[in-house]
PDB file of C-alpha atoms in Angstrom:
ATOM      1  CA  MET A   1      11.914 -21.979   5.536  1.00 49.00           C
ATOM      2  CA  THR A   2       8.877 -24.129   6.485  1.00 61.00           C
ATOM      3  CA  ASN A   3       8.619 -27.137   4.160  1.00 83.00           C
ATOM      4  CA  TYR A   4       5.054 -26.386   2.852  1.00 82.00           C
ATOM      5  CA  ILE A   5       6.108 -22.785   1.988  1.00 83.00           C
ATOM      6  CA  PHE A   6       8.956 -23.985  -0.204  1.00 86.00           C
ATOM      7  CA  LEU A   7       6.806 -26.560  -1.793  1.00 89.00           C
ATOM      8  CA  SER A   8       3.939 -24.110  -2.520  1.00 87.00           C
ATOM      9  CA  LEU A   9       6.332 -21.466  -4.007  1.00 87.00           C
ATOM     10  CA  LEU A  10       7.988 -24.192  -6.118  1.00 90.00           C
ATOM     11  CA  GLY A  11       4.518 -25.095  -7.411  1.00 89.00           C
ATOM     12  CA  ALA A  12       3.740 -21.575  -8.168  1.00 88.00           C
ATOM     13  CA  PHE A  13       6.856 -21.226 -10.454  1.00 90.00           C
ATOM     14  CA  LEU A  14       5.937 -24.611 -12.192  1.00 91.00           C
ATOM     15  CA  TYR A  15       2.432 -23.420 -12.563  1.00 85.00           C
ATOM     16  CA  SER A  16       3.711 -20.303 -14.223  1.00 86.00           C
ATOM     17  CA  LEU A  17       5.702 -22.433 -16.776  1.00 88.00           C
ATOM     18  CA  ALA A  18       2.558 -24.532 -17.391  1.00 86.00           C
ATOM     19  CA  GLY A  19       0.494 -21.514 -18.102  1.00 83.00           C
ATOM     20  CA  ILE A  20       3.048 -20.057 -20.631  1.00 84.00           C
ATOM     21  CA  SER A  21       3.400 -23.371 -22.432  1.00 84.00           C
ATOM     22  CA  GLY A  22      -0.387 -23.762 -22.437  1.00 82.00           C
ATOM     23  CA  LYS A  23      -0.874 -20.217 -23.886  1.00 82.00           C
ATOM     24  CA  LEU A  24       1.783 -21.082 -26.656  1.00 79.00           C
ATOM     25  CA  ALA A  25      -0.371 -23.998 -27.482  1.00 79.00           C
ATOM     26  CA  THR A  26      -3.677 -22.136 -27.766  1.00 78.00           C
ATOM     27  CA  LYS A  27      -2.109 -19.283 -29.659  1.00 76.00           C
ATOM     28  CA  HIS A  28       0.240 -20.855 -32.072  1.00 69.00           C
ATOM     29  CA  GLN A  29      -0.338 -24.601 -32.344  1.00 70.00           C
ATOM     30  CA  VAL A  30      -3.787 -26.188 -31.437  1.00 74.00           C
ATOM     31  CA  LYS A  31      -6.722 -24.070 -32.613  1.00 76.00           C
ATOM     32  CA  ASP A  32      -9.571 -26.626 -31.793  1.00 80.00           C
ATOM     33  CA  LEU A  33     -10.507 -26.855 -28.179  1.00 83.00           C
ATOM     34  CA  GLY A  34     -11.587 -30.530 -28.427  1.00 83.00           C
ATOM     35  CA  ALA A  35      -8.316 -31.479 -29.939  1.00 81.00           C
ATOM     36  CA  LEU A  36      -6.495 -29.660 -27.264  1.00 84.00           C
ATOM     37  CA  ILE A  37      -8.422 -31.289 -24.427  1.00 87.00           C
ATOM     38  CA  PHE A  38      -7.876 -34.744 -25.927  1.00 85.00           C
ATOM     39  CA  TRP A  39      -4.133 -34.404 -26.539  1.00 82.00           C
ATOM     40  CA  LEU A  40      -3.856 -32.896 -23.030  1.00 85.00           C
ATOM     41  CA  ALA A  41      -5.394 -35.836 -21.333  1.00 89.00           C
ATOM     42  CA  PHE A  42      -3.587 -38.406 -23.653  1.00 87.00           C
ATOM     43  CA  SER A  43      -0.073 -36.813 -23.286  1.00 84.00           C
ATOM     44  CA  ALA A  44      -0.365 -36.994 -19.426  1.00 89.00           C
ATOM     45  CA  LEU A  45      -0.689 -40.892 -19.425  1.00 92.00           C
ATOM     46  CA  PRO A  46       3.017 -41.586 -19.719  1.00 91.00           C
ATOM     47  CA  LEU A  47       3.586 -39.702 -16.408  1.00 90.00           C
ATOM     48  CA  VAL A  48       1.342 -42.274 -14.544  1.00 94.00           C
ATOM     49  CA  PRO A  49       4.002 -45.117 -14.154  1.00 95.00           C
ATOM     50  CA  ILE A  50       6.565 -42.407 -13.224  1.00 93.00           C
ATOM     51  CA  LEU A  51       4.307 -41.157 -10.349  1.00 93.00           C
ATOM     52  CA  PHE A  52       3.795 -44.772  -9.217  1.00 95.00           C
ATOM     53  CA  ILE A  53       7.584 -45.340  -9.179  1.00 95.00           C
ATOM     54  CA  LEU A  54       8.101 -42.153  -7.247  1.00 90.00           C
ATOM     55  CA  SER A  55       5.575 -43.259  -4.636  1.00 91.00           C
ATOM     56  CA  GLY A  56       7.253 -46.641  -4.283  1.00 92.00           C
ATOM     57  CA  HIS A  57       3.917 -48.571  -4.429  1.00 93.00           C
ATOM     58  CA  ILE A  58       0.487 -48.634  -6.169  1.00 95.00           C
ATOM     59  CA  GLN A  59      -2.420 -47.798  -3.839  1.00 94.00           C
ATOM     60  CA  ASN A  60      -6.024 -49.100  -4.448  1.00 92.00           C
ATOM     61  CA  PRO A  61      -8.115 -46.092  -5.539  1.00 91.00           C
ATOM     62  CA  LEU A  62     -11.299 -47.804  -4.497  1.00 90.00           C
ATOM     63  CA  HIS A  63     -10.488 -46.927  -0.885  1.00 86.00           C
ATOM     64  CA  SER A  64     -11.103 -43.275  -1.898  1.00 87.00           C
ATOM     65  CA  ILE A  65     -13.398 -43.809  -4.658  1.00 91.00           C
ATOM     66  CA  PHE A  66     -16.031 -41.169  -3.678  1.00 92.00           C
ATOM     67  CA  PRO A  67     -13.727 -38.155  -3.065  1.00 92.00           C
ATOM     68  CA  LEU A  68     -11.633 -39.228  -6.031  1.00 94.00           C
ATOM     69  CA  THR A  69     -14.442 -39.479  -8.426  1.00 95.00           C
ATOM     70  CA  LEU A  70     -15.900 -36.223  -7.326  1.00 95.00           C
ATOM     71  CA  PHE A  71     -12.496 -34.575  -7.668  1.00 95.00           C
ATOM     72  CA  ILE A  72     -12.242 -35.945 -11.219  1.00 95.00           C
ATOM     73  CA  VAL A  73     -15.662 -34.667 -12.288  1.00 95.00           C
ATOM     74  CA  VAL A  74     -15.148 -31.186 -10.712  1.00 95.00           C
ATOM     75  CA  THR A  75     -11.590 -30.936 -12.134  1.00 94.00           C
ATOM     76  CA  ALA A  76     -12.775 -32.121 -15.704  1.00 94.00           C
ATOM     77  CA  ILE A  77     -15.451 -29.309 -15.736  1.00 95.00           C
ATOM     78  CA  ALA A  78     -13.036 -26.703 -14.413  1.00 93.00           C
ATOM     79  CA  THR A  79     -10.243 -27.789 -16.936  1.00 92.00           C
ATOM     80  CA  TYR A  80     -12.587 -27.557 -19.933  1.00 91.00           C
ATOM     81  CA  LEU A  81     -13.815 -24.055 -18.911  1.00 91.00           C
ATOM     82  CA  MET A  82     -10.366 -22.937 -18.052  1.00 87.00           C
ATOM     83  CA  TRP A  83      -8.886 -23.791 -21.538  1.00 86.00           C
ATOM     84  CA  LYS A  84     -11.951 -22.115 -23.074  1.00 87.00           C
ATOM     85  CA  ALA A  85     -11.095 -18.934 -21.362  1.00 83.00           C
ATOM     86  CA  LEU A  86      -7.398 -19.195 -22.077  1.00 81.00           C
ATOM     87  CA  TYR A  87      -8.062 -19.163 -25.888  1.00 81.00           C
ATOM     88  CA  THR A  88      -9.328 -15.562 -25.528  1.00 78.00           C
ATOM     89  CA  MET A  89      -7.360 -14.196 -22.549  1.00 75.00           C
ATOM     90  CA  GLU A  90      -3.735 -12.975 -22.224  1.00 71.00           C
ATOM     91  CA  ILE A  91      -1.640 -15.203 -20.005  1.00 68.00           C
ATOM     92  CA  THR A  92      -0.564 -12.304 -17.726  1.00 66.00           C
ATOM     93  CA  VAL A  93      -4.203 -11.527 -16.998  1.00 67.00           C
ATOM     94  CA  PHE A  94      -5.413 -15.149 -17.025  1.00 69.00           C
ATOM     95  CA  GLN A  95      -3.127 -16.603 -14.472  1.00 67.00           C
ATOM     96  CA  PRO A  96      -2.994 -13.822 -11.832  1.00 65.00           C
ATOM     97  CA  LEU A  97      -6.828 -13.948 -11.688  1.00 67.00           C
ATOM     98  CA  PHE A  98      -6.471 -17.300  -9.955  1.00 68.00           C
ATOM     99  CA  SER A  99      -5.275 -15.429  -6.880  1.00 65.00           C
ATOM    100  CA  ALA A 100      -9.005 -14.918  -6.260  1.00 65.00           C
ATOM    101  CA  GLN A 101      -9.226 -18.668  -5.731  1.00 67.00           C
ATOM    102  CA  THR A 102      -7.572 -18.122  -2.432  1.00 66.00           C
ATOM    103  CA  ILE A 103     -10.634 -16.447  -0.906  1.00 68.00           C
ATOM    104  CA  PHE A 104     -12.898 -19.317  -1.862  1.00 70.00           C
ATOM    105  CA  VAL A 105     -10.432 -21.892  -0.591  1.00 70.00           C
ATOM    106  CA  ALA A 106     -10.076 -20.093   2.675  1.00 69.00           C
ATOM    107  CA  ILE A 107     -13.877 -19.975   3.092  1.00 69.00           C
ATOM    108  CA  LEU A 108     -14.332 -23.707   2.261  1.00 71.00           C
ATOM    109  CA  ALA A 109     -11.282 -24.711   4.469  1.00 70.00           C
ATOM    110  CA  TYR A 110     -12.922 -22.786   7.263  1.00 69.00           C
ATOM    111  CA  PHE A 111     -16.186 -24.561   7.171  1.00 71.00           C
ATOM    112  CA  ILE A 112     -15.253 -28.018   5.833  1.00 71.00           C
ATOM    113  CA  LEU A 113     -11.631 -28.701   7.020  1.00 65.00           C
ATOM    114  CA  HIS A 114     -11.850 -26.440  10.210  1.00 68.00           C
ATOM    115  CA  GLU A 115      -8.564 -24.623   9.370  1.00 65.00           C
ATOM    116  CA  ARG A 116      -8.220 -21.487  11.562  1.00 64.00           C
ATOM    117  CA  PHE A 117      -5.855 -18.619  11.137  1.00 65.00           C
ATOM    118  CA  SER A 118      -5.522 -15.046  12.605  1.00 70.00           C
ATOM    119  CA  ILE A 119      -7.195 -12.056  11.208  1.00 73.00           C
ATOM    120  CA  ASN A 120      -3.723 -10.951   9.921  1.00 74.00           C
ATOM    121  CA  ILE A 121      -3.588 -14.050   7.695  1.00 72.00           C
ATOM    122  CA  TYR A 122      -6.934 -13.394   6.070  1.00 71.00           C
ATOM    123  CA  THR A 123      -6.025  -9.710   5.579  1.00 77.00           C
ATOM    124  CA  SER A 124      -2.796 -10.887   3.845  1.00 75.00           C
ATOM    125  CA  LEU A 125      -4.905 -13.185   1.556  1.00 73.00           C
ATOM    126  CA  LEU A 126      -7.123 -10.232   0.654  1.00 77.00           C
ATOM    127  CA  LEU A 127      -4.102  -8.117  -0.075  1.00 79.00           C
ATOM    128  CA  ALA A 128      -2.950 -10.803  -2.509  1.00 73.00           C
ATOM    129  CA  VAL A 129      -6.192 -10.738  -4.245  1.00 73.00           C
ATOM    130  CA  ILE A 130      -6.082  -7.003  -4.754  1.00 79.00           C
ATOM    131  CA  GLY A 131      -2.617  -7.398  -6.205  1.00 76.00           C
ATOM    132  CA  GLY A 132      -4.109 -10.029  -8.681  1.00 68.00           C
ATOM    133  CA  VAL A 133      -6.769  -7.522  -9.841  1.00 72.00           C
ATOM    134  CA  LEU A 134      -4.025  -4.846 -10.492  1.00 78.00           C
ATOM    135  CA  ILE A 135      -2.008  -7.438 -12.592  1.00 70.00           C
ATOM    136  CA  SER A 136      -5.114  -7.808 -14.795  1.00 67.00           C
ATOM    137  CA  TYR A 137      -4.877  -4.209 -15.801  1.00 71.00           C
ATOM    138  CA  SER A 138      -4.525  -3.411 -19.581  1.00 67.00           C
ATOM    139  CA  GLU A 139      -4.795  -0.400 -21.892  1.00 62.00           C
ATOM    140  CA  GLY A 140      -8.205   1.189 -21.542  1.00 58.00           C
ATOM    141  CA  THR A 141      -9.225  -1.118 -18.759  1.00 55.00           C
ATOM    142  CA  LYS A 142     -12.327   0.231 -16.891  1.00 54.00           C
ATOM    143  CA  PHE A 143     -13.941  -1.016 -13.699  1.00 49.00           C
ATOM    144  CA  LYS A 144     -16.980  -2.390 -15.672  1.00 50.00           C
ATOM    145  CA  ALA A 145     -14.550  -4.313 -17.785  1.00 50.00           C
ATOM    146  CA  PHE A 146     -14.136  -6.929 -15.041  1.00 51.00           C
ATOM    147  CA  PHE A 147     -17.898  -7.758 -15.366  1.00 52.00           C
ATOM    148  CA  ASN A 148     -18.235  -9.505 -18.599  1.00 58.00           C
ATOM    149  CA  LYS A 149     -18.741 -12.996 -19.968  1.00 66.00           C
ATOM    150  CA  GLY A 150     -14.972 -13.668 -19.706  1.00 63.00           C
ATOM    151  CA  SER A 151     -14.971 -12.682 -15.991  1.00 65.00           C
ATOM    152  CA  ALA A 152     -18.047 -14.794 -15.410  1.00 74.00           C
ATOM    153  CA  LEU A 153     -16.372 -17.809 -16.925  1.00 82.00           C
ATOM    154  CA  MET A 154     -13.241 -17.295 -14.956  1.00 78.00           C
ATOM    155  CA  LEU A 155     -15.187 -16.870 -11.759  1.00 79.00           C
ATOM    156  CA  ALA A 156     -16.835 -20.313 -12.479  1.00 86.00           C
ATOM    157  CA  VAL A 157     -13.341 -21.830 -13.202  1.00 87.00           C
ATOM    158  CA  ILE A 158     -11.924 -20.288  -9.895  1.00 82.00           C
ATOM    159  CA  ILE A 159     -14.782 -21.613  -7.750  1.00 86.00           C
ATOM    160  CA  LEU A 160     -14.575 -25.129  -9.235  1.00 90.00           C
ATOM    161  CA  PHE A 161     -10.752 -25.348  -8.673  1.00 86.00           C
ATOM    162  CA  ALA A 162     -11.278 -23.983  -5.145  1.00 83.00           C
ATOM    163  CA  VAL A 163     -13.538 -26.890  -4.588  1.00 87.00           C
ATOM    164  CA  SER A 164     -11.088 -29.249  -6.137  1.00 88.00           C
ATOM    165  CA  ASP A 165      -8.460 -28.059  -3.735  1.00 80.00           C
ATOM    166  CA  ILE A 166     -10.551 -28.930  -0.850  1.00 84.00           C
ATOM    167  CA  LEU A 167     -11.348 -32.353  -2.329  1.00 89.00           C
ATOM    168  CA  VAL A 168      -7.497 -32.905  -2.726  1.00 86.00           C
ATOM    169  CA  LYS A 169      -7.261 -32.562   1.103  1.00 80.00           C
ATOM    170  CA  LEU A 170     -10.214 -35.076   1.520  1.00 85.00           C
ATOM    171  CA  ASN A 171      -8.343 -37.593  -0.638  1.00 87.00           C
ATOM    172  CA  LEU A 172      -5.195 -37.296   1.206  1.00 85.00           C
ATOM    173  CA  ILE A 173      -7.041 -37.837   4.523  1.00 86.00           C
ATOM    174  CA  THR A 174      -8.554 -41.076   3.077  1.00 85.00           C
ATOM    175  CA  GLY A 175      -5.021 -42.447   2.716  1.00 84.00           C
ATOM    176  CA  LEU A 176      -3.962 -41.837  -0.810  1.00 88.00           C
ATOM    177  CA  ASP A 177      -0.402 -40.334  -0.979  1.00 91.00           C
ATOM    178  CA  PRO A 178       0.171 -37.399  -3.426  1.00 89.00           C
ATOM    179  CA  TRP A 179       1.744 -39.543  -6.017  1.00 91.00           C
ATOM    180  CA  ASN A 180      -0.928 -42.142  -6.306  1.00 94.00           C
ATOM    181  CA  PHE A 181      -3.719 -39.475  -6.072  1.00 93.00           C
ATOM    182  CA  LYS A 182      -2.277 -37.595  -9.041  1.00 92.00           C
ATOM    183  CA  ALA A 183      -1.660 -40.856 -10.947  1.00 94.00           C
ATOM    184  CA  TRP A 184      -5.157 -42.101 -10.532  1.00 96.00           C
ATOM    185  CA  SER A 185      -6.693 -38.585 -11.202  1.00 95.00           C
ATOM    186  CA  ILE A 186      -4.851 -38.494 -14.554  1.00 94.00           C
ATOM    187  CA  VAL A 187      -6.383 -41.890 -15.442  1.00 96.00           C
ATOM    188  CA  GLY A 188      -9.785 -40.626 -14.435  1.00 96.00           C
ATOM    189  CA  LEU A 189      -9.543 -37.507 -16.365  1.00 95.00           C
ATOM    190  CA  PHE A 190      -8.457 -39.391 -19.569  1.00 94.00           C
ATOM    191  CA  ILE A 191     -11.470 -41.560 -19.194  1.00 94.00           C
ATOM    192  CA  VAL A 192     -13.741 -38.636 -18.809  1.00 94.00           C
ATOM    193  CA  PHE A 193     -12.277 -36.802 -21.783  1.00 91.00           C
ATOM    194  CA  SER A 194     -11.895 -39.725 -24.049  1.00 89.00           C
ATOM    195  CA  PRO A 195     -15.415 -39.169 -25.842  1.00 87.00           C
ATOM    196  CA  VAL A 196     -13.846 -35.855 -27.078  1.00 82.00           C
ATOM    197  CA  TYR A 197     -11.993 -38.034 -29.584  1.00 74.00           C
ATOM    198  CA  VAL A 198     -15.219 -38.732 -31.376  1.00 75.00           C
ATOM    199  CA  ALA A 199     -16.185 -35.101 -31.711  1.00 71.00           C
ATOM    200  CA  SER A 200     -12.732 -33.710 -32.605  1.00 68.00           C
ATOM    201  CA  ARG A 201     -10.978 -36.709 -34.364  1.00 69.00           C
ATOM    202  CA  LYS A 202     -10.727 -34.793 -37.686  1.00 67.00           C
ATOM    203  CA  GLN A 203      -8.519 -32.043 -35.949  1.00 64.00           C
ATOM    204  CA  LEU A 204      -6.352 -34.514 -34.160  1.00 65.00           C
ATOM    205  CA  THR A 205      -3.076 -34.040 -36.032  1.00 65.00           C
ATOM    206  CA  ALA A 206      -0.508 -36.059 -34.217  1.00 59.00           C
ATOM    207  CA  SER A 207       2.354 -33.683 -34.911  1.00 67.00           C
ATOM    208  CA  VAL A 208       5.264 -32.839 -32.633  1.00 68.00           C
ATOM    209  CA  LYS A 209       4.254 -29.095 -32.849  1.00 69.00           C
ATOM    210  CA  GLN A 210       0.850 -29.874 -31.717  1.00 68.00           C
ATOM    211  CA  VAL A 211       1.581 -32.314 -28.954  1.00 75.00           C
ATOM    212  CA  LEU A 212       4.859 -31.099 -27.533  1.00 79.00           C
ATOM    213  CA  PRO A 213       3.593 -27.768 -25.827  1.00 79.00           C
ATOM    214  CA  LEU A 214       0.760 -29.768 -24.235  1.00 81.00           C
ATOM    215  CA  ALA A 215       3.155 -32.460 -23.003  1.00 84.00           C
ATOM    216  CA  ALA A 216       5.328 -29.669 -21.606  1.00 86.00           C
ATOM    217  CA  ASN A 217       2.167 -28.149 -19.916  1.00 85.00           C
ATOM    218  CA  ASN A 218       1.380 -31.497 -18.335  1.00 86.00           C
ATOM    219  CA  LEU A 219       4.991 -32.005 -17.077  1.00 89.00           C
ATOM    220  CA  PHE A 220       5.043 -28.556 -15.411  1.00 91.00           C
ATOM    221  CA  ALA A 221       1.401 -28.592 -14.095  1.00 87.00           C
ATOM    222  CA  ILE A 222       1.658 -32.151 -12.756  1.00 86.00           C
ATOM    223  CA  SER A 223       4.912 -31.491 -11.101  1.00 90.00           C
ATOM    224  CA  ALA A 224       3.410 -28.359  -9.597  1.00 89.00           C
ATOM    225  CA  GLN A 225       0.292 -30.114  -8.407  1.00 84.00           C
ATOM    226  CA  VAL A 226       2.319 -32.763  -6.747  1.00 86.00           C
ATOM    227  CA  ALA A 227       4.537 -30.239  -4.905  1.00 89.00           C
ATOM    228  CA  VAL A 228       1.385 -28.345  -3.749  1.00 86.00           C
ATOM    229  CA  TYR A 229      -0.431 -31.624  -2.696  1.00 83.00           C
ATOM    230  CA  ASN A 230       2.451 -32.307  -0.471  1.00 85.00           C
ATOM    231  CA  ALA A 231       2.158 -28.875   1.080  1.00 86.00           C
ATOM    232  CA  PHE A 232      -1.581 -29.552   1.561  1.00 81.00           C
ATOM    233  CA  LYS A 233      -0.699 -32.306   3.900  1.00 79.00           C
ATOM    234  CA  GLN A 234       0.252 -29.534   6.451  1.00 80.00           C
ATOM    235  CA  ASN A 235      -2.441 -27.044   5.525  1.00 74.00           C
ATOM    236  CA  VAL A 236      -4.645 -26.072   2.569  1.00 73.00           C
ATOM    237  CA  THR A 237      -5.358 -22.191   3.018  1.00 71.00           C
ATOM    238  CA  ILE A 238      -1.798 -20.872   3.261  1.00 75.00           C
ATOM    239  CA  SER A 239      -0.313 -23.372   0.818  1.00 79.00           C
ATOM    240  CA  GLN A 240      -2.944 -22.636  -1.846  1.00 73.00           C
ATOM    241  CA  ALA A 241      -2.402 -18.959  -1.430  1.00 74.00           C
ATOM    242  CA  LEU A 242       1.426 -19.082  -2.009  1.00 78.00           C
ATOM    243  CA  ALA A 243       0.833 -21.477  -5.067  1.00 79.00           C
ATOM    244  CA  MET A 244      -1.127 -18.754  -6.727  1.00 74.00           C
ATOM    245  CA  PHE A 245       2.060 -16.738  -6.985  1.00 74.00           C
ATOM    246  CA  GLY A 246       2.454 -18.302 -10.392  1.00 78.00           C
ATOM    247  CA  GLY A 247       0.977 -15.144 -11.889  1.00 73.00           C
ATOM    248  CA  VAL A 248       3.836 -13.141 -10.532  1.00 76.00           C
ATOM    249  CA  PHE A 249       6.505 -15.404 -12.122  1.00 82.00           C
ATOM    250  CA  THR A 250       4.379 -15.308 -15.436  1.00 79.00           C
ATOM    251  CA  LEU A 251       4.343 -11.502 -15.422  1.00 76.00           C
ATOM    252  CA  VAL A 252       8.167 -11.324 -14.894  1.00 78.00           C
ATOM    253  CA  ILE A 253       8.946 -13.910 -17.639  1.00 81.00           C
ATOM    254  CA  VAL A 254       6.486 -12.702 -20.211  1.00 77.00           C
ATOM    255  CA  THR A 255       7.354  -8.982 -19.668  1.00 76.00           C
ATOM    256  CA  ALA A 256      11.015  -9.679 -20.109  1.00 77.00           C
ATOM    257  CA  ILE A 257      10.641 -11.809 -23.291  1.00 77.00           C
ATOM    258  CA  SER A 258       8.057  -9.462 -24.871  1.00 74.00           C
ATOM    259  CA  ARG A 259      10.762  -6.789 -25.000  1.00 72.00           C
ATOM    260  CA  PHE A 260      12.639  -8.951 -27.580  1.00 74.00           C
ATOM    261  CA  TYR A 261       9.843 -11.071 -29.130  1.00 71.00           C
ATOM    262  CA  PRO A 262       6.646  -9.029 -29.088  1.00 67.00           C
ATOM    263  CA  LYS A 263       4.686 -11.527 -31.176  1.00 69.00           C
ATOM    264  CA  TRP A 264       5.656 -14.529 -29.005  1.00 68.00           C
ATOM    265  CA  LEU A 265       2.788 -13.996 -26.522  1.00 66.00           C
ATOM    266  CA  GLU A 266       1.918 -10.438 -25.904  1.00 66.00           C
ATOM    267  CA  GLN A 267       3.268  -6.757 -25.638  1.00 67.00           C
ATOM    268  CA  HIS A 268       2.000  -3.670 -23.646  1.00 68.00           C
ATOM    269  CA  SER A 269       2.957  -0.191 -22.803  1.00 72.00           C
ATOM    270  CA  LEU A 270       5.193   0.664 -19.871  1.00 70.00           C
ATOM    271  CA  LYS A 271       2.190   2.014 -17.923  1.00 77.00           C
ATOM    272  CA  VAL A 272       0.456  -1.266 -18.131  1.00 78.00           C
ATOM    273  CA  TYR A 273       3.523  -3.228 -16.913  1.00 74.00           C
ATOM    274  CA  LEU A 274       4.041  -0.698 -14.179  1.00 80.00           C
ATOM    275  CA  VAL A 275       0.442  -1.239 -12.849  1.00 82.00           C
ATOM    276  CA  ARG A 276       0.936  -4.965 -13.085  1.00 77.00           C
ATOM    277  CA  PHE A 277       4.218  -4.638 -11.189  1.00 78.00           C
ATOM    278  CA  VAL A 278       2.430  -2.886  -8.432  1.00 84.00           C
ATOM    279  CA  GLY A 279       0.124  -5.804  -8.169  1.00 79.00           C
ATOM    280  CA  CYS A 280       3.132  -8.128  -8.082  1.00 73.00           C
ATOM    281  CA  VAL A 281       4.607  -6.074  -5.123  1.00 75.00           C
ATOM    282  CA  LEU A 282       1.207  -6.430  -3.255  1.00 81.00           C
ATOM    283  CA  MET A 283       1.229 -10.152  -3.825  1.00 72.00           C
ATOM    284  CA  LEU A 284       4.826 -10.555  -2.762  1.00 67.00           C
ATOM    285  CA  LEU A 285       4.110  -8.393   0.322  1.00 75.00           C
ATOM    286  CA  ALA A 286       1.227 -10.645   1.120  1.00 73.00           C
ATOM    287  CA  SER A 287       3.429 -13.751   0.858  1.00 65.00           C
ATOM    288  CA  VAL A 288       6.083 -12.231   3.174  1.00 62.00           C
ATOM    289  CA  LEU A 289       3.316 -11.400   5.794  1.00 70.00           C
ATOM    290  CA  ILE A 290       2.096 -14.962   5.571  1.00 63.00           C
ATOM    291  CA  VAL A 291       5.434 -16.392   6.016  1.00 54.00           C
ATOM    292  CA  VAL A 292       6.487 -14.014   8.887  1.00 59.00           C
ATOM    293  CA  GLN A 293       3.246 -14.757  10.820  1.00 61.00           C
ATOM    294  CA  ASN A 294       3.620 -18.524  10.470  1.00 52.00           C
ATOM    295  CA  LYS A 295       7.204 -19.081  11.591  1.00 50.00           C
TER     296      LYS A 295
END
């Protein structure tokens, strides 16, 4: 299997674990969004020296200051809006919606990075997005239900993260390796989010229950990002599309566990999970088509 395909799918699985741990935090542990954002940024800092060690050296971020700063600002806004949405959405709906990010990344990569693929590739990406919509199905879902405030918020999040994916590639082009890029972006995001401490300091309870799921979210998410960033060195469009299959892993994991622990995250009827399973099949079919066409 091509290296970037393996890295992208590994990132997808780790994104799934990050999403599940994040939902556990919002549902059971951290009720204040400001406190969550602060602990999220703070608990990521211990990973910075580890990333530098894995890189083997510390690169000067000033050489990439403009794309790095732009990435941090865009990611900070997207992160805040994403967690705001996660407080009200089910994880098996929230995460698969990110498959729509693939369309925006493909468009931006076409015009900015000049990445070109066959019409079959773009058809496969569209198939993946359709699968993502089916995965969002719930009891009583109607077509008009996709056009609400929550959907608008997620659309903004998806577009912002699509822009951030393009900015990742631009940072890697300037010379930062994936380890250094992620390390410096963690530092930058902590600086951007540090004023949240003032607004939410009364809700900042430094308990293991509050911080542990966010630390786990950081571990999974940052590991996923580094894997995907390494895949981005070969291409962005296909790697990003495969990385969005975290929604498939999330559906399988949550569906299995909900049979035994219905109050853990969520529980739905068999019909709902069958429709979502069809969405999974479409997304998996799309991934197979992408892999076959790029051997």
